[in-house]
mmCIF file of C-alpha atoms and ligand atoms in Angstrom:
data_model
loop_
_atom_site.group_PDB
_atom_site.id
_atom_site.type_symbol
_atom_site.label_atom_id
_atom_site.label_comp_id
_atom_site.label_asym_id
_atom_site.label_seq_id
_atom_site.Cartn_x
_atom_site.Cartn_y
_atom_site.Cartn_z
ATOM 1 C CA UNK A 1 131.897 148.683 110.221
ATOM 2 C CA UNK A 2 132.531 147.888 106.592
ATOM 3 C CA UNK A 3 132.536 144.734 105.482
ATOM 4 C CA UNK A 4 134.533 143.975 102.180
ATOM 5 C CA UNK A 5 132.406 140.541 101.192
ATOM 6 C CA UNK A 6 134.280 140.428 97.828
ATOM 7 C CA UNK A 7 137.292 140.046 99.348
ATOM 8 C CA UNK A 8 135.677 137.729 102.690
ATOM 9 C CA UNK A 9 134.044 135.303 99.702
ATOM 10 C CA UNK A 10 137.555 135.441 97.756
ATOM 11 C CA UNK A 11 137.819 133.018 100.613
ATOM 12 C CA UNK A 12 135.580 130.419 99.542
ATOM 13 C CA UNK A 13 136.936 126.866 98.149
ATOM 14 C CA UNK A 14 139.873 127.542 100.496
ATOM 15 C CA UNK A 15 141.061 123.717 102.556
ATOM 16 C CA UNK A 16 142.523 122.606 105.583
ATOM 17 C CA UNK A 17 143.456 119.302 106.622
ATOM 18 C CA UNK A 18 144.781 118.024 109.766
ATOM 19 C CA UNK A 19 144.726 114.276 111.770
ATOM 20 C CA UNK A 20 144.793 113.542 115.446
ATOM 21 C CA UNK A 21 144.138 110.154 117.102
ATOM 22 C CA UNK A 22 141.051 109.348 119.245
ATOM 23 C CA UNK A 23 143.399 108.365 122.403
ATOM 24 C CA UNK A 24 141.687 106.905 125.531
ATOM 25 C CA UNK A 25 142.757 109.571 127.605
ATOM 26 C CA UNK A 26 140.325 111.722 125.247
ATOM 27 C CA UNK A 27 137.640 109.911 124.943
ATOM 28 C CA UNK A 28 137.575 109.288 128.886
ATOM 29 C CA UNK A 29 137.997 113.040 129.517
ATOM 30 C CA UNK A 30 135.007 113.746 127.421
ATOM 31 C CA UNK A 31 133.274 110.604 128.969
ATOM 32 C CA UNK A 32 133.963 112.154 132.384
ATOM 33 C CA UNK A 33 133.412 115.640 131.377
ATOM 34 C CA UNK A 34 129.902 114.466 130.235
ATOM 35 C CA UNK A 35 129.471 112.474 133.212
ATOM 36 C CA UNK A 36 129.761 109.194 131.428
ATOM 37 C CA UNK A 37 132.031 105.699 132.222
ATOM 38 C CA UNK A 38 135.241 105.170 130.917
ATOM 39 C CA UNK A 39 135.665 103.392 127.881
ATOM 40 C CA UNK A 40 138.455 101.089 126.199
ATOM 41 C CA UNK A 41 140.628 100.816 123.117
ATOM 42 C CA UNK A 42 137.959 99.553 119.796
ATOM 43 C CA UNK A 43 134.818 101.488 121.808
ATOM 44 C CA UNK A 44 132.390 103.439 120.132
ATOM 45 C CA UNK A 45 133.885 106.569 120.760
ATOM 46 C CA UNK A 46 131.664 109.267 122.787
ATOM 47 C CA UNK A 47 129.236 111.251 120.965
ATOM 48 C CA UNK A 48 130.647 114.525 118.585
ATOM 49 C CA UNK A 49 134.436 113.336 119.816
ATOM 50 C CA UNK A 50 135.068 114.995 116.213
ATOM 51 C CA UNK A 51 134.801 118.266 117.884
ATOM 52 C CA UNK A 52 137.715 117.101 120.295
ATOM 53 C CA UNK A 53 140.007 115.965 117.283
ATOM 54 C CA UNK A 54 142.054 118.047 114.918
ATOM 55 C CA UNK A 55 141.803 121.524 116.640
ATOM 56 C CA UNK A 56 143.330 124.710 114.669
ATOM 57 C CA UNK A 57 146.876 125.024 116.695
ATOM 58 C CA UNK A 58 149.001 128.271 115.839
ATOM 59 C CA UNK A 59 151.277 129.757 118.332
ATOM 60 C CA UNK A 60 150.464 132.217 120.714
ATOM 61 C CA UNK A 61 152.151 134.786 118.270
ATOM 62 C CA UNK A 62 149.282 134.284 116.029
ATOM 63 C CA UNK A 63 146.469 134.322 118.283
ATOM 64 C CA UNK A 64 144.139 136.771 117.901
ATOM 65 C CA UNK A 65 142.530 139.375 120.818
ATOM 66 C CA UNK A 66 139.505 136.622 121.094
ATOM 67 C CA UNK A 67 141.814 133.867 122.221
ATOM 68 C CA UNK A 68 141.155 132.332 118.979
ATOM 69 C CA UNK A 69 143.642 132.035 116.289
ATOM 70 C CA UNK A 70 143.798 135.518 113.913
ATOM 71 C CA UNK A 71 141.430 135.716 111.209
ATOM 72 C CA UNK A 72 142.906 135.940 107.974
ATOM 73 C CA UNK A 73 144.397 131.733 107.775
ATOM 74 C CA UNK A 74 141.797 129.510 106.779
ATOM 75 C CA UNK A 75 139.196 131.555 108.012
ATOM 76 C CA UNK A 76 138.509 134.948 106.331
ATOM 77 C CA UNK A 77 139.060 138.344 108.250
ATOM 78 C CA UNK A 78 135.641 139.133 109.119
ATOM 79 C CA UNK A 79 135.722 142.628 111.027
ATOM 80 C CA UNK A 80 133.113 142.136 113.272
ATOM 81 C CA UNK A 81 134.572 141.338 116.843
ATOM 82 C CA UNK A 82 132.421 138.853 118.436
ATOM 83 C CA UNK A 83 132.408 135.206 117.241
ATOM 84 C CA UNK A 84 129.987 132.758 117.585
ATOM 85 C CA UNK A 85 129.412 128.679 117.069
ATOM 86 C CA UNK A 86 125.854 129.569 115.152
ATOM 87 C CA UNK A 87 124.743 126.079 113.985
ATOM 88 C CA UNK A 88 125.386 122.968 111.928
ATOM 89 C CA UNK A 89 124.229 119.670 110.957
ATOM 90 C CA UNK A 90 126.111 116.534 111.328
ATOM 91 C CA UNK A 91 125.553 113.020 109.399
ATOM 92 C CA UNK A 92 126.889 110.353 110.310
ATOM 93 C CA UNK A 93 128.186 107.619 108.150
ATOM 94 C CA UNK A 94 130.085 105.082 110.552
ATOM 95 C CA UNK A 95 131.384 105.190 113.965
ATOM 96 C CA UNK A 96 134.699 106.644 115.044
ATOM 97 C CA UNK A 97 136.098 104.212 117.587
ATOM 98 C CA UNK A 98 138.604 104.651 121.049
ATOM 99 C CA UNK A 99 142.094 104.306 118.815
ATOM 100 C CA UNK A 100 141.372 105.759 115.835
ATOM 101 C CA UNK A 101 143.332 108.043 113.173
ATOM 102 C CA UNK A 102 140.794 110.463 112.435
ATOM 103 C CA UNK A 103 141.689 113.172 109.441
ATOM 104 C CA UNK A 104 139.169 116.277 109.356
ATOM 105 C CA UNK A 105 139.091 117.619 105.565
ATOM 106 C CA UNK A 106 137.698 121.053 106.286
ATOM 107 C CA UNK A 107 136.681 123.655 103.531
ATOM 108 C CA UNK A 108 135.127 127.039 103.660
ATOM 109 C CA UNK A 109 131.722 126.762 101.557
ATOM 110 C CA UNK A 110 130.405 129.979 101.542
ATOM 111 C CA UNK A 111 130.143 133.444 103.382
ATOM 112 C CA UNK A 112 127.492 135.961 103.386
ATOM 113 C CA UNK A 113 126.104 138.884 105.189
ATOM 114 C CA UNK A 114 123.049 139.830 107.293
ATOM 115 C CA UNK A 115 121.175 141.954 109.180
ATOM 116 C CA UNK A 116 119.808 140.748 112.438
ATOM 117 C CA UNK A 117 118.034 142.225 115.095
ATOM 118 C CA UNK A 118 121.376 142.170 117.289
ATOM 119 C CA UNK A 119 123.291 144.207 114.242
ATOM 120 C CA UNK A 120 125.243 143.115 111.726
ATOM 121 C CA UNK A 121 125.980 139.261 110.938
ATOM 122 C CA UNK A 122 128.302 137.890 109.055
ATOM 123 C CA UNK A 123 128.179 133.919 108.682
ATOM 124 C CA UNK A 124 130.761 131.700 107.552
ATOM 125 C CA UNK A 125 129.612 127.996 106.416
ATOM 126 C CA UNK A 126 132.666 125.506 107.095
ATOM 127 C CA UNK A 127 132.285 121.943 105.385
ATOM 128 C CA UNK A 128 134.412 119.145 107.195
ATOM 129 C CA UNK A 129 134.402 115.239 106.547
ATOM 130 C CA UNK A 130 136.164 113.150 109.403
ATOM 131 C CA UNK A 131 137.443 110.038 107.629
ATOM 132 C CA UNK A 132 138.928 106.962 109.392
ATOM 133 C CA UNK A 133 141.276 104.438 108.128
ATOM 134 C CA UNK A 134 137.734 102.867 107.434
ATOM 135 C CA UNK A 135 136.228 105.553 105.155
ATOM 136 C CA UNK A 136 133.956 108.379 105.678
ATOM 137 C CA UNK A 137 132.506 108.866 109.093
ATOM 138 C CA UNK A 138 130.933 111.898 110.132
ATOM 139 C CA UNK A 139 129.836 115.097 107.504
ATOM 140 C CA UNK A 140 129.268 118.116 109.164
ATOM 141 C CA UNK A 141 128.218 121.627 107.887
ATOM 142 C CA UNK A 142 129.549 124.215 110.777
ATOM 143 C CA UNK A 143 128.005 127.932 110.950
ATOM 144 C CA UNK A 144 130.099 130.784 112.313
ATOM 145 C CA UNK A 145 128.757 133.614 113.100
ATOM 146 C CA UNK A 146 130.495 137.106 113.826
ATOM 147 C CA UNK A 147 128.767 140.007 115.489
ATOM 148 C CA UNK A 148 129.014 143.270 115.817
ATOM 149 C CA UNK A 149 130.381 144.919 119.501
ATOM 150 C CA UNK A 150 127.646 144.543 121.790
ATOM 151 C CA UNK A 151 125.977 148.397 122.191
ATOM 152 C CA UNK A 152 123.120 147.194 125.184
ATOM 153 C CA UNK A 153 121.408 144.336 126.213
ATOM 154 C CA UNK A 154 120.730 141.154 123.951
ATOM 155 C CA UNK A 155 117.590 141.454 121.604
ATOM 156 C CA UNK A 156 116.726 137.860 120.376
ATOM 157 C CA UNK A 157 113.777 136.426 120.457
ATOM 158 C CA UNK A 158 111.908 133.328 122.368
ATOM 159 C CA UNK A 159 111.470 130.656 120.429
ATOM 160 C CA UNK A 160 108.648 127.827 120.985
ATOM 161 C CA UNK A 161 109.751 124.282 122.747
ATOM 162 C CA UNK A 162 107.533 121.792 123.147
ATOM 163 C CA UNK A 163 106.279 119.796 126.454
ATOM 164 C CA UNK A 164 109.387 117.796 127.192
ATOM 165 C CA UNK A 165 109.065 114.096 127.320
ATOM 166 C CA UNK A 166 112.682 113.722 128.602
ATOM 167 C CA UNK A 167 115.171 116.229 130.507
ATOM 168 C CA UNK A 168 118.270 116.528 131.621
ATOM 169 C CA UNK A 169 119.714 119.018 134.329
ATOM 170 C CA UNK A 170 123.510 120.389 134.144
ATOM 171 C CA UNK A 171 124.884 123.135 136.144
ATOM 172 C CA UNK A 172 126.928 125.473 134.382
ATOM 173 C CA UNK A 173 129.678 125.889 136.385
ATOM 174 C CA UNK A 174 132.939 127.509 134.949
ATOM 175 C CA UNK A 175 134.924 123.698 135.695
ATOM 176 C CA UNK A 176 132.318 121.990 133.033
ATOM 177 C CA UNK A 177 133.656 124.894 130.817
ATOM 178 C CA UNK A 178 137.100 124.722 131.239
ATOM 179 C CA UNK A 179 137.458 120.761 130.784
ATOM 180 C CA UNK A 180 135.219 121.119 127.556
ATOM 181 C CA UNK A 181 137.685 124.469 126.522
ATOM 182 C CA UNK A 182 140.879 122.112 127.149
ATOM 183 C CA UNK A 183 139.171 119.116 125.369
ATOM 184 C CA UNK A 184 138.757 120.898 121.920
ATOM 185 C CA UNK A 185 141.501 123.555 122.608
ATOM 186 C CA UNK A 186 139.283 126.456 122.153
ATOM 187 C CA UNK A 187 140.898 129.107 123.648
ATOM 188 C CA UNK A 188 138.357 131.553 123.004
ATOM 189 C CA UNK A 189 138.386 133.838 126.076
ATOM 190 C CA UNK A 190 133.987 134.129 126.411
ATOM 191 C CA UNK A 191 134.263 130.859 127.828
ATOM 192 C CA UNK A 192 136.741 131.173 130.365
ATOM 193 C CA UNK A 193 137.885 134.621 130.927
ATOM 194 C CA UNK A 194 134.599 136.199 133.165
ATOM 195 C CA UNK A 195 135.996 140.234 132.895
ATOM 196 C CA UNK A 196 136.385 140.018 128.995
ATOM 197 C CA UNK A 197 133.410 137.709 128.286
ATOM 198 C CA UNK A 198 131.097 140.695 130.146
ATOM 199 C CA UNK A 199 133.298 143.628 129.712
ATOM 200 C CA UNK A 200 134.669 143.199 126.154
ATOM 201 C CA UNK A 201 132.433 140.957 124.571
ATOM 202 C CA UNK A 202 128.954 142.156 126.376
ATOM 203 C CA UNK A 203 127.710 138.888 127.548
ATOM 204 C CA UNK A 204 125.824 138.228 131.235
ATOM 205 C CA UNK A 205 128.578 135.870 132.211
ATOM 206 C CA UNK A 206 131.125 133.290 130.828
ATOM 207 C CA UNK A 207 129.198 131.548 127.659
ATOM 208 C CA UNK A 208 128.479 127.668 127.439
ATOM 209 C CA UNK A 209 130.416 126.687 123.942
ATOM 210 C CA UNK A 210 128.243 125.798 121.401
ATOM 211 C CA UNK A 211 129.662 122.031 120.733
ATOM 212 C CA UNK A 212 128.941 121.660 124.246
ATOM 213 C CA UNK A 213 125.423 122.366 124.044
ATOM 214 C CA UNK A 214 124.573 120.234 120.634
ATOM 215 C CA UNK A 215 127.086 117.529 122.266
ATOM 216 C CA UNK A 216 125.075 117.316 125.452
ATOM 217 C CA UNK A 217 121.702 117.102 123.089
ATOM 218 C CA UNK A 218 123.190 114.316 121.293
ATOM 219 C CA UNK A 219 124.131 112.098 123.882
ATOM 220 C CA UNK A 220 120.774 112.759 125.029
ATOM 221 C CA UNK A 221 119.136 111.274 121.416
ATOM 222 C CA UNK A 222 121.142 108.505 121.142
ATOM 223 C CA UNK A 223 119.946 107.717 125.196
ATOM 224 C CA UNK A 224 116.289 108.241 124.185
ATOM 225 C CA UNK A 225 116.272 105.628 121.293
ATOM 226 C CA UNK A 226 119.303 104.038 122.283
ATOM 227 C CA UNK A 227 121.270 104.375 119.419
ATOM 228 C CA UNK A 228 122.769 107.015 117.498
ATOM 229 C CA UNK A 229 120.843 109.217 114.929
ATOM 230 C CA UNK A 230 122.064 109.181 111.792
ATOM 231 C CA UNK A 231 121.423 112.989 111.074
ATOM 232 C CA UNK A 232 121.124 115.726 113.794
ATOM 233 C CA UNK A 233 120.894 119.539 112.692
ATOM 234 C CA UNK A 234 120.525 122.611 115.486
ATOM 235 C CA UNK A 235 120.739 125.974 115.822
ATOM 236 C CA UNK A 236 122.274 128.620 118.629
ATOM 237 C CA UNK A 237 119.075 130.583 119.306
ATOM 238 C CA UNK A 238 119.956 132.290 122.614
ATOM 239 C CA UNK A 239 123.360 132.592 124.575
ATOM 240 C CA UNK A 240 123.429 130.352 127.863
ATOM 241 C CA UNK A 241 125.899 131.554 130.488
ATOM 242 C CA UNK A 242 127.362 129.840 133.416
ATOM 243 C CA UNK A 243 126.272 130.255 137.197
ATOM 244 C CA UNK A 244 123.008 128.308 137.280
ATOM 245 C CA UNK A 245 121.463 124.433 136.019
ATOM 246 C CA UNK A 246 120.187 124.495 132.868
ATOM 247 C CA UNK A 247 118.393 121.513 130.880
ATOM 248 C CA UNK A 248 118.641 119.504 128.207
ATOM 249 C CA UNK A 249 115.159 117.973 126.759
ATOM 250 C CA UNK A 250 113.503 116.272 124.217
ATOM 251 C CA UNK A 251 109.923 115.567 122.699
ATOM 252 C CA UNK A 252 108.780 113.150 119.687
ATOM 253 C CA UNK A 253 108.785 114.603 116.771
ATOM 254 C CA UNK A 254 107.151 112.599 112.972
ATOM 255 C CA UNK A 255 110.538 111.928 111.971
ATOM 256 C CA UNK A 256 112.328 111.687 115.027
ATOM 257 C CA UNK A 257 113.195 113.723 118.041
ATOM 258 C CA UNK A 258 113.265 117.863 118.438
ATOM 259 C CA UNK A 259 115.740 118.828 121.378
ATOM 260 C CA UNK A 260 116.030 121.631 123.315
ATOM 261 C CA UNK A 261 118.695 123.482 125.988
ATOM 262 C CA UNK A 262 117.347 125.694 127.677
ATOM 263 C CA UNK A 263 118.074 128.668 130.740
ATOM 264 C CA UNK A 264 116.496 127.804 134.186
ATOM 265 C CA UNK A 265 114.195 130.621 132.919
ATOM 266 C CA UNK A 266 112.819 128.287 130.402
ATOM 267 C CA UNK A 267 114.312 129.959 127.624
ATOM 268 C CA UNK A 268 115.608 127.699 124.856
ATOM 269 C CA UNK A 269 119.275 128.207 123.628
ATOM 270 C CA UNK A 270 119.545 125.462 120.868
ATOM 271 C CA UNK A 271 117.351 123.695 119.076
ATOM 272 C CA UNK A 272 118.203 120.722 117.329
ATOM 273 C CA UNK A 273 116.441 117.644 115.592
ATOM 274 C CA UNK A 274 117.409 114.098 115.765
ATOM 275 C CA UNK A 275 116.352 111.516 112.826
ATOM 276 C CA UNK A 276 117.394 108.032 112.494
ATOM 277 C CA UNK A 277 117.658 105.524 109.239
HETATM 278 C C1 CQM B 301 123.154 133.820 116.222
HETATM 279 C C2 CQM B 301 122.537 135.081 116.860
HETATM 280 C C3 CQM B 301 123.625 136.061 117.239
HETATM 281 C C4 CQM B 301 121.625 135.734 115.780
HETATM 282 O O1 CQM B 301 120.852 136.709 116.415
HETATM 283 P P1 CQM B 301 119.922 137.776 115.761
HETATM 284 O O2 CQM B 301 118.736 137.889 116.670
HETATM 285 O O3 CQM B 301 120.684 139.025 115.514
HETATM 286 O O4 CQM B 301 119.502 137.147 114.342
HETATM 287 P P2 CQM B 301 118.046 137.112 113.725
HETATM 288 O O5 CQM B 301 117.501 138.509 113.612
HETATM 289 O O6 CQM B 301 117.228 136.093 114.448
HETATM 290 O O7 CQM B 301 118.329 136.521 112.258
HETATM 291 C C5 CQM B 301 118.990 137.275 111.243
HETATM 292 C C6 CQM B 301 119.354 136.329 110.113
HETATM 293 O O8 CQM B 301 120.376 135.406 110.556
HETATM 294 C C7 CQM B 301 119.892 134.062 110.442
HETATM 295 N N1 CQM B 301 120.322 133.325 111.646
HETATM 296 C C8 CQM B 301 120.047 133.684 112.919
HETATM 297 N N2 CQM B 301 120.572 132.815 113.774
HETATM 298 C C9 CQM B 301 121.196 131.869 113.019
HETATM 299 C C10 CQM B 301 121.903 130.702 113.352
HETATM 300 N N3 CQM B 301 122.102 130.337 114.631
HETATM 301 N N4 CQM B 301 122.412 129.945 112.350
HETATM 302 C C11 CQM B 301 122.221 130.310 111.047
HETATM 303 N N5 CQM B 301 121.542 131.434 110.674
HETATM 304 C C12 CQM B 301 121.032 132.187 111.660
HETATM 305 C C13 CQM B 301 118.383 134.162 110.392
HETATM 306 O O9 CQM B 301 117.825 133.028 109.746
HETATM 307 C C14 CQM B 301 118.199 135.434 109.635
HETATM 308 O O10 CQM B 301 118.432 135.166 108.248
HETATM 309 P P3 CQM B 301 117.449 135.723 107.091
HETATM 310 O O11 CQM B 301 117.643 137.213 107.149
HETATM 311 O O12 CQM B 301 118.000 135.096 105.846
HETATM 312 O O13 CQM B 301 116.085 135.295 107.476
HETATM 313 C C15 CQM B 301 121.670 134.741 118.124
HETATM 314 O O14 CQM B 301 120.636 133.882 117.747
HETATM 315 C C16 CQM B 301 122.473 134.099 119.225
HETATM 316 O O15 CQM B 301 123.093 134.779 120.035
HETATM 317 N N6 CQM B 301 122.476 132.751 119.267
HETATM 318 C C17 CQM B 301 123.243 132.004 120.286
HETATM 319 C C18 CQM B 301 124.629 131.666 119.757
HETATM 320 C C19 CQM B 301 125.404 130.903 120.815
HETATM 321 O O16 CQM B 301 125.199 131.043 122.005
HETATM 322 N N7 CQM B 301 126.367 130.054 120.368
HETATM 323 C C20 CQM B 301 127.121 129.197 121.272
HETATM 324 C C21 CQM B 301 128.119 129.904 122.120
HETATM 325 S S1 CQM B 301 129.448 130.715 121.220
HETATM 326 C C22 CQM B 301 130.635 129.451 121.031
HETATM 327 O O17 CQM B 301 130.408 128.347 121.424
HETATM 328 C C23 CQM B 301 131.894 129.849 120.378
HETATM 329 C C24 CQM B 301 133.063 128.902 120.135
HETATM 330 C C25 CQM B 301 132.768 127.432 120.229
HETATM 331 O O18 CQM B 301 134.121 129.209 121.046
HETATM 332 C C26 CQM B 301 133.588 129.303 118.743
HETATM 333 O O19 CQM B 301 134.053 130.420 118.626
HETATM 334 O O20 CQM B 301 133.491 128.529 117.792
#
C-alpha cells in the first residue's frame, strides 16, 4: 500500500474543538460500567471521564467502513485499514467534577511511518487539553495507530511484567464492551461487531477498546495510593479480546506504580506507569 506521508503530515497543526457536559447520568454509567457507586452533582468525576466527553459525531453518511467516522476530517486519510488506540500519556492538572462544561481542544501533532513486525504502521499523535470553566484540567497525548490488513496470525512480542502486588479480575464479556462503546460513542465495529472484528479485521474475537484498558488501570492507581496520579503514560502492547477474565495489576515501581492488563494466559496487553506529585 502506498502511503503519501507528504500529503498525511500536510495534516499536522490541523484543530478541533468541541464541549459536552459531565451529566450524572454519565458519570454513573461509567461508575456502573466500572463497577463503581453512583455519584452526585460537584463529585470528583470518575477516572479518564474525558474519554466519555466530546466524541467526534458525523452522520452515518460520513461514517467510514470501520464504524468510525471517514478519514480525511480532522484526521488524515491514512490507507491502511485497521485502526488502533496505540498509547498516550495523560497529566492531570485539576479535577473534572459531576456537572461540568468540559471543552476538549484537540490538535494533530505529528504523523509518521513505520515498520513493525505486524507490517506497516502508520501513527498519528493527537494533542488534546480538556479545560473547565476552572482552567486546564487534563493534557493528554493520544497515539493512533493504523495497520495494514491482517495476512496470518498476530506476531508481537511478550513483554516482561513484574510480580504483581495488586490485581484485579474482569471478564470480558461483549456487555462490558458495548456500555463502554455507547459511553464514548465509538462506533468502531472490532468492538462490537464479532463477524467483521475476525473476518475483516483478523482479530481472535471482539477487541477490548483501548481507553477501557488504561481506564480500568487508572482507577486501579488511584485505589492503590488512594488518590489520583498526577501523570500516567501506557502503551497497547498486545490485543485483548473478549470471552474470558482478564486482570488488571500493579507493582511498586521508584517513582511510582508500573501497571499491567493482561490475557488469562498471562500475557500483558498494556503497560502503563503511574507517578504522583
Ligand atoms: C501497536 C501494535 C500493532 C504494534 O505492533 P508491532 O509488533 O507491529 O510493532 P513493533 O514491531 O513492536 O514496533 C514497531 C515500531 O512501532 C513502535 N510502536 C509499537 N507499538 C507502539 C505503541 N503502542 N505506541 C507507540 N509506538 C509503538 C515501536 O516503538 C517501533 O518503533 P521504532 O521503529 O521507532 O523502534 C501492537 O503492539 C498491538 O497490537 N498493540 C495492541 C493495540 C491494542 O490492542 N489497542 C487497543 C484496542 S484498539 C482500540 O481500542 C480502538 C478504538 C478505541 O476503537 C479506536 O479506534 O480508537
Amino acid at each position: 500500500m502506498e502511503i503519501d506521508l507528504d500529503h498525511l503530515r500536510s495534516w499536522i497543526g490541523r484543530t478541533e474543538t468541541a464541549a459536552d457536559l459531565v451529566t450524572v447520568r454519565l458519570a454513573n454509567g461509567l461508575q456502573a460500567t466500572l463497577g463503581d457507586a453512583p455519584l452526585a452533582e460537584g463529585d470528583r468525576a470518575p477516572p479518564a471521564i474525558q474519554w466519555c466527553l466530546a466524541p467526534p459525531i458525523v452522520a452515518a453518511a460520513e461514517i467510514g467502513p470501520d464504524g468510525h467516522p471517514a478519514r480525511g476530517g480532522f484526521l488524515p486519510p491514512v490507507p491502511l485499514p485497521r485502526r488502533m488506540w496505540a498509547g498516550g500519556s495523560l497529566r492531570f492538572h485539576a479535577p473534572i467534577l459531576v456537572g461540568d462544561r468540559v471543552e476538549r481542544r484537540s490538535r494533530i501533532a505529528d504523523v509518521t511511518v513505520k515498520a513493525g513486525r505486524s507490517g506497516s504502521l502508520c501513527f498519528v499523535a493527537v494533542d488534546h487539553e480538556y479545560v473547565t470553566s476552572r482552567g486546564l484540567a487534563v493534557e493528554e497525548r493520544h497515539d493512533i495507530v493504523y495497520r495494514d490488513a491482517a495476512t496470518g496470525p498476530a506476531r508481537t512480542a511478550p513483554v516482561e511484567t513484574p510480580a504483581p502486588q495488586w490485581r484485579e479480575s474482569v471478564t470480558a464479556d461483549p456487555v462490558l464492551l458495548f456500555r463502554y462503546s455507547a459511553l464514548t460513542f465509538n462506533g468502531h465495529r472490532i468492538h462490537y461487531d464479532r463477524r467483521y472484528a475476525m473476518e475483516v479485521e483478523g482479530y481472535e474475537g471482539l477487541v477490548v477498546h483501548g481507553p477501557l484498558q488504561a481506564t480500568l488501570l487508572l482507577r486501579l492507581a488511584g485505589r492503590v495510593k488512594e488518590r489520583p496520579p498526577a501523570s500516567f503514560s501506557f502503551r497497547g502492547v498486545n490485543p485483548l479480546f473478549d470471552g474470558a477474565d482478564f486482570s488488571v495489576a500493579a507493582a511498586e515501581t521508584a517513582d511510582g506504580l508500573r501497571l499491567w492488563t493482561a490475557r488469562a494466559s498471562g500475557e500483558a496487553t498494556m503497560i502503563a506507569d503511574a507517578v504522583w506529585a
